Tab-separated table of C-alpha atoms in Angstrom:
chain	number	residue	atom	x	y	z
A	28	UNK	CA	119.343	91.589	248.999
A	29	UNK	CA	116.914	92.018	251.854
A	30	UNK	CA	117.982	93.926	254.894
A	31	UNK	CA	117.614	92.620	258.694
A	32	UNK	CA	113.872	92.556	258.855
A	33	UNK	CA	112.271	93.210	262.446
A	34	UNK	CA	108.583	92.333	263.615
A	35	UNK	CA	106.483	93.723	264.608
A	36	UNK	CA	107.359	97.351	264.207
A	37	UNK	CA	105.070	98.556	266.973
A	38	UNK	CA	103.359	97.428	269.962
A	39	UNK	CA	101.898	98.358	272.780
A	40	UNK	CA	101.736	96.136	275.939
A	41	UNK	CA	100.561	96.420	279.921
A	42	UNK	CA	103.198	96.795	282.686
A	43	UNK	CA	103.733	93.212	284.181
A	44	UNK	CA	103.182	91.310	280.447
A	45	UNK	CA	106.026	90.308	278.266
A	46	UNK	CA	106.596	90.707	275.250
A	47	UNK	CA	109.022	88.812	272.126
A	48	UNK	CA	110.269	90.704	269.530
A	49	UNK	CA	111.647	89.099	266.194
A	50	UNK	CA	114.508	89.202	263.838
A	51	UNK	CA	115.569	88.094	260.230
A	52	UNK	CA	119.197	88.953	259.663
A	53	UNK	CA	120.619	89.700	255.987
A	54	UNK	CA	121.251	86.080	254.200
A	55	UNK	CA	124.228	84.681	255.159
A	56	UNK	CA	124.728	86.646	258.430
A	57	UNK	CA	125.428	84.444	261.209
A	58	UNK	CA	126.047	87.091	264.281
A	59	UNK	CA	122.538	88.408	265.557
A	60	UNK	CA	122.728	92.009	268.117
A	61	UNK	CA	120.146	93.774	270.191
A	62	UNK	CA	120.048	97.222	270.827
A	63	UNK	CA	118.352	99.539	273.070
A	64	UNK	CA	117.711	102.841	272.280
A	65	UNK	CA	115.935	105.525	274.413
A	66	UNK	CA	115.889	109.548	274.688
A	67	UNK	CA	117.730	109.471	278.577
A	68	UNK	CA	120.057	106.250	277.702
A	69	UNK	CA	121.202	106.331	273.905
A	70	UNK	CA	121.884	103.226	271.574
A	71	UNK	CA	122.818	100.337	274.959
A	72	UNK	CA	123.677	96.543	273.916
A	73	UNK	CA	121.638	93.987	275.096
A	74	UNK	CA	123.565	91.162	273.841
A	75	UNK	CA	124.842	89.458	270.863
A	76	UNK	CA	124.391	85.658	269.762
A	77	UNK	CA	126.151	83.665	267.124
A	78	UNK	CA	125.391	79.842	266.330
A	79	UNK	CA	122.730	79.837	268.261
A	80	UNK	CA	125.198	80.806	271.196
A	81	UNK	CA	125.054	84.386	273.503
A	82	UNK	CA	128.677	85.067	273.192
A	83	UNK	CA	128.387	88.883	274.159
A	84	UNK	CA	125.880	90.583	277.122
A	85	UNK	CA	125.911	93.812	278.354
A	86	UNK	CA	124.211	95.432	281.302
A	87	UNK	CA	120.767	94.389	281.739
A	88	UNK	CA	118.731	92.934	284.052
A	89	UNK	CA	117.846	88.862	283.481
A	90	UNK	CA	114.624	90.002	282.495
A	91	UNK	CA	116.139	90.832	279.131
A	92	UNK	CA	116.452	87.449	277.334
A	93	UNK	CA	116.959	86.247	274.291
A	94	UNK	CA	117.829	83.199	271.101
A	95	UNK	CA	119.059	82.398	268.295
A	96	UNK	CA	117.772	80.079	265.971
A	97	UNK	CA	119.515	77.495	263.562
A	98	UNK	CA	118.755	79.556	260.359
A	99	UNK	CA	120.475	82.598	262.404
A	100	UNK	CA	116.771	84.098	263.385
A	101	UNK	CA	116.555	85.893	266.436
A	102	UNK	CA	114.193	86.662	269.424
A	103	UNK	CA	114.224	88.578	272.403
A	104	UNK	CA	112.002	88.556	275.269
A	105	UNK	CA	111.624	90.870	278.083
A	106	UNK	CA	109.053	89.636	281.135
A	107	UNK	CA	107.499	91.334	283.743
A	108	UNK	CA	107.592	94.782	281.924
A	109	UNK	CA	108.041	97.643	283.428
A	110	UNK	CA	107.203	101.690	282.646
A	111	UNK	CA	111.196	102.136	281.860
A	112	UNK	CA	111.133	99.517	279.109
A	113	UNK	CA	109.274	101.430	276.587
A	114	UNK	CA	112.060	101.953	273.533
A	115	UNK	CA	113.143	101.363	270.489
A	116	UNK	CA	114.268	97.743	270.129
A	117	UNK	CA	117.007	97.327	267.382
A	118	UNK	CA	118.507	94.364	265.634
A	119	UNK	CA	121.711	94.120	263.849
A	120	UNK	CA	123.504	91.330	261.758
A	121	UNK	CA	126.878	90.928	260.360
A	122	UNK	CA	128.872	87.904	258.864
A	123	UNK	CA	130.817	87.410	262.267
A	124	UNK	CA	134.404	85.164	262.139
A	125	UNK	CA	137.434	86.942	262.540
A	126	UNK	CA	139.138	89.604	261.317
A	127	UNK	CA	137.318	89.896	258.207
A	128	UNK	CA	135.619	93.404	258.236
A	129	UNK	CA	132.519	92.869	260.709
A	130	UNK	CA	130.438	95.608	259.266
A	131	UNK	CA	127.293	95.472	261.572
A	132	UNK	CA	123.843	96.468	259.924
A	133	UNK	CA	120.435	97.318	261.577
A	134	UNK	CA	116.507	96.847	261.216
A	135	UNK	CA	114.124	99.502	261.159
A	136	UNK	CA	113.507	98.628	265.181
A	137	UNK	CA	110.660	97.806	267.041
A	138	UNK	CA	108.750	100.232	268.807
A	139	UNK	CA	107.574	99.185	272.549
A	140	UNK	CA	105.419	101.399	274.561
A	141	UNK	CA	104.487	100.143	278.192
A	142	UNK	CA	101.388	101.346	279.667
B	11	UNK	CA	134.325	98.604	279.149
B	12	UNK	CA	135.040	101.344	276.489
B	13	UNK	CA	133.519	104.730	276.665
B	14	UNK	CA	132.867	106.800	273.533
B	15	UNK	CA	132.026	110.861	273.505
B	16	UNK	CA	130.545	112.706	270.938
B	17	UNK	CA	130.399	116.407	270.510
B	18	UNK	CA	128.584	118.481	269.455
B	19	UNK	CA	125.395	117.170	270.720
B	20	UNK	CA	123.655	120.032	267.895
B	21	UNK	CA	125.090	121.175	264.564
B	22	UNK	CA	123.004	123.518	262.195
B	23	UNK	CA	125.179	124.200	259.279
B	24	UNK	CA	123.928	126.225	255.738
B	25	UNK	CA	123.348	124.275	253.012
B	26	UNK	CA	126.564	124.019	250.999
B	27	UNK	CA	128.664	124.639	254.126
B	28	UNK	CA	130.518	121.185	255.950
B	29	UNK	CA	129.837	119.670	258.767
B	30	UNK	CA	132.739	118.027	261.740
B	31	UNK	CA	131.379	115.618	263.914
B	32	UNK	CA	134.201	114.810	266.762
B	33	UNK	CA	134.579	111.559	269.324
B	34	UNK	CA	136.539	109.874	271.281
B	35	UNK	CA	136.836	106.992	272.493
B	36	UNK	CA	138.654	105.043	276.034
B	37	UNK	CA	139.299	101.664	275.010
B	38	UNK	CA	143.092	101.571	273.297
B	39	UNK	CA	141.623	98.013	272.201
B	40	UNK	CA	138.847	99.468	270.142
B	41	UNK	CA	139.649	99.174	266.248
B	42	UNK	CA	136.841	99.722	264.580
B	43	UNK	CA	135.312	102.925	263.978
B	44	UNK	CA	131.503	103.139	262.200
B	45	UNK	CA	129.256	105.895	261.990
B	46	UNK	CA	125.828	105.273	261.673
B	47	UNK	CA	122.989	107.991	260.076
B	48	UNK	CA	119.212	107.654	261.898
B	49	UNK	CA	116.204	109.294	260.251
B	50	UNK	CA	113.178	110.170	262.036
B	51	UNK	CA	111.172	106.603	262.702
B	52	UNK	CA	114.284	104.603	261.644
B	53	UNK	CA	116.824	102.555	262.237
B	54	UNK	CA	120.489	103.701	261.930
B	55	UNK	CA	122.116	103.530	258.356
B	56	UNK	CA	125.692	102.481	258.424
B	57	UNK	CA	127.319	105.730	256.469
B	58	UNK	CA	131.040	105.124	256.897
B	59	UNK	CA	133.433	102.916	258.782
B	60	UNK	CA	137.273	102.837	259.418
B	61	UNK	CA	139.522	100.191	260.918
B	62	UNK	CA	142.779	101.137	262.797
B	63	UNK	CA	145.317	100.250	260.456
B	64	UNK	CA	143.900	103.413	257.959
B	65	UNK	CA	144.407	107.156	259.417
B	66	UNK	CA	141.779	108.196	256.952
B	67	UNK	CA	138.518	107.181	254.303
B	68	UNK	CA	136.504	109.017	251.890
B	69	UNK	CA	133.314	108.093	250.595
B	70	UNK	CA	131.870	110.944	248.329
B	71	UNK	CA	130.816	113.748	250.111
B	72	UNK	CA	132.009	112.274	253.649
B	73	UNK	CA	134.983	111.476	255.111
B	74	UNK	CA	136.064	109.877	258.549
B	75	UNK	CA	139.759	110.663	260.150
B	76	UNK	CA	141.628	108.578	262.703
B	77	UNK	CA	143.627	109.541	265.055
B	78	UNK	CA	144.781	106.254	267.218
B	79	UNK	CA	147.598	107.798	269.725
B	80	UNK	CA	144.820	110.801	270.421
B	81	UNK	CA	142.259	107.983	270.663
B	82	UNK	CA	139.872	110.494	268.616
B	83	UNK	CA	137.864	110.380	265.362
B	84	UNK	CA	135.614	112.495	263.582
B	85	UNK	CA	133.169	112.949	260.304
B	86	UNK	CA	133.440	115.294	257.987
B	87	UNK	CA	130.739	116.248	255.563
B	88	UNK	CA	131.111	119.039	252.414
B	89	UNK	CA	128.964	120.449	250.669
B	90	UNK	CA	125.894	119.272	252.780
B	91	UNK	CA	122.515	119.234	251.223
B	92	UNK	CA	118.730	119.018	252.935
B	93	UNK	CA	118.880	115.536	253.271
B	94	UNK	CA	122.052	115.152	255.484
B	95	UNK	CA	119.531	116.601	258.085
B	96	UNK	CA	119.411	113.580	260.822
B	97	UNK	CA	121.091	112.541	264.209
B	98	UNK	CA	124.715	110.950	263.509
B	99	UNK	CA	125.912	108.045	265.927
B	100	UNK	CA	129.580	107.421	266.246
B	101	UNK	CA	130.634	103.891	267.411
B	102	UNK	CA	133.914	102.131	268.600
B	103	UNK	CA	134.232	98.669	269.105
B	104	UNK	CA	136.778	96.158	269.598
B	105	UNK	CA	137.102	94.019	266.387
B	106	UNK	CA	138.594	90.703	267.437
B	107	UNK	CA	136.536	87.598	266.904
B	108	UNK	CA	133.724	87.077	269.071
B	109	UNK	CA	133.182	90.721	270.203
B	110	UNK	CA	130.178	92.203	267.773
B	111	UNK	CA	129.733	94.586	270.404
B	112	UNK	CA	129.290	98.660	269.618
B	113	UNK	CA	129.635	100.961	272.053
B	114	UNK	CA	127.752	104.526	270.645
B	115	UNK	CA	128.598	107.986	270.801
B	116	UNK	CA	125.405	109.800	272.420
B	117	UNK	CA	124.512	111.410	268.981
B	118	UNK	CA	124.454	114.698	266.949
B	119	UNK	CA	121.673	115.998	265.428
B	120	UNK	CA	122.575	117.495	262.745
B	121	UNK	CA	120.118	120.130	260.776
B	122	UNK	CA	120.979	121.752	257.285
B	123	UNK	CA	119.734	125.558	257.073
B	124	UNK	CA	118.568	125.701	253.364
């Protein structure tokens, strides 16, 4: 059984671009997280979608965007980037729905250096 | 919002010898307890979880304990070997429906003496 699958694994992009980052969760999961993770900051939520629906957010600016698709796929976007966004981008998946055992499982990440 | 601390931040240990990784946590909400292992360059490996309504779970060589009126859990690891080398994440989050949401320990990194 593939794992959650995140593309690309690096990149390097100019302050002011943006940039969209990509996600395959494991078959069958239908929740979809993003994680930040830097040196000063730790492992930060970005949000969480399910059914194609944000149902979680944590504390980031708007710039920070993202979707879910209707096979469970996810994207997120950050615009206008800035020095501060470079980081490790990470996506999780788990089944989602209840109290079922929501055992939450992550991609490799992708890398994002601003210059 | 919940607030999770993890100590020690560094751990070097000789090989054979185990390893206690402590946190705690704010939220009395939070029931579900994972620890994840990260590897240099990757992302972090789910090693163990626990859910409030067990005190304590063994997998193996590792163990995680529970401690809900404290609000405190912790990893333990015998008999380490070379490999257990890596930065440990704890994690707490509230497991009702709709809430995926971890909130993460700063880390440990943890490095076996051979």
């Amino acid at each position: 059984k593939a794992g959650v699958t995140q593309t690309p694994r690096y990149l390097i992009k100019t302050r002011g671009q943006q940039v969209t980052l990509s996600c395959s969760p494991i078959s069958g999961h239908r929740s979809v997280s993003w994680y930040q993770q830097t040196p000063g900051q730790g492992l930060q939520f970005l949000f969480e979608y399910f059914s194609e629906t944000q149902r979680n957010k944590g504390n980031f600016p708007g710039r920070f965007s993202g979707r879910q698709f209707s096979n469970s796929r996810s994207e997120m976007n950050v615009s206008t980037l800035e020095l501060g966004d470079s980081a490790l981008y990470l996506c999780a998946s788990s089944l989602a729905g209840g109290y079922s055992g929501n055992t939450i499982y992550f991609g490799e990440g992708s890398w994002l250096t601003v210059v | 919002g919940e607030n999770v601390e993890q100590h020690p931040s560094t751990l070097s240990v000789q090989e054979g010898d185990s390893a206690v990784i402590k946190c705690t946590y704010s939220d009395s909400a939070s029931n579900y307890f994972p620890w994840y292992k990260q590897e240099l360059g990757k992302g972090p490996q789910l090693i163990i979880d626990i859910r409030s309504n067990v005190g304590e779970k063994k997998d193996q060589r590792i163990a995680v304990t529970l401690n809900k009126t404290a609000k405190h859990f912790s990893l333990h690891i015998t008999e380490t070997q070379p490999e257990d080398s890596a930065v440990y994440f704890c994690a707490a989050s509230p497991e009702r429906f709709g809430n995926e949401k971890l909130t993460f320990g700063t880390g440990t990194r943890l490095t076996i003496i051979p």
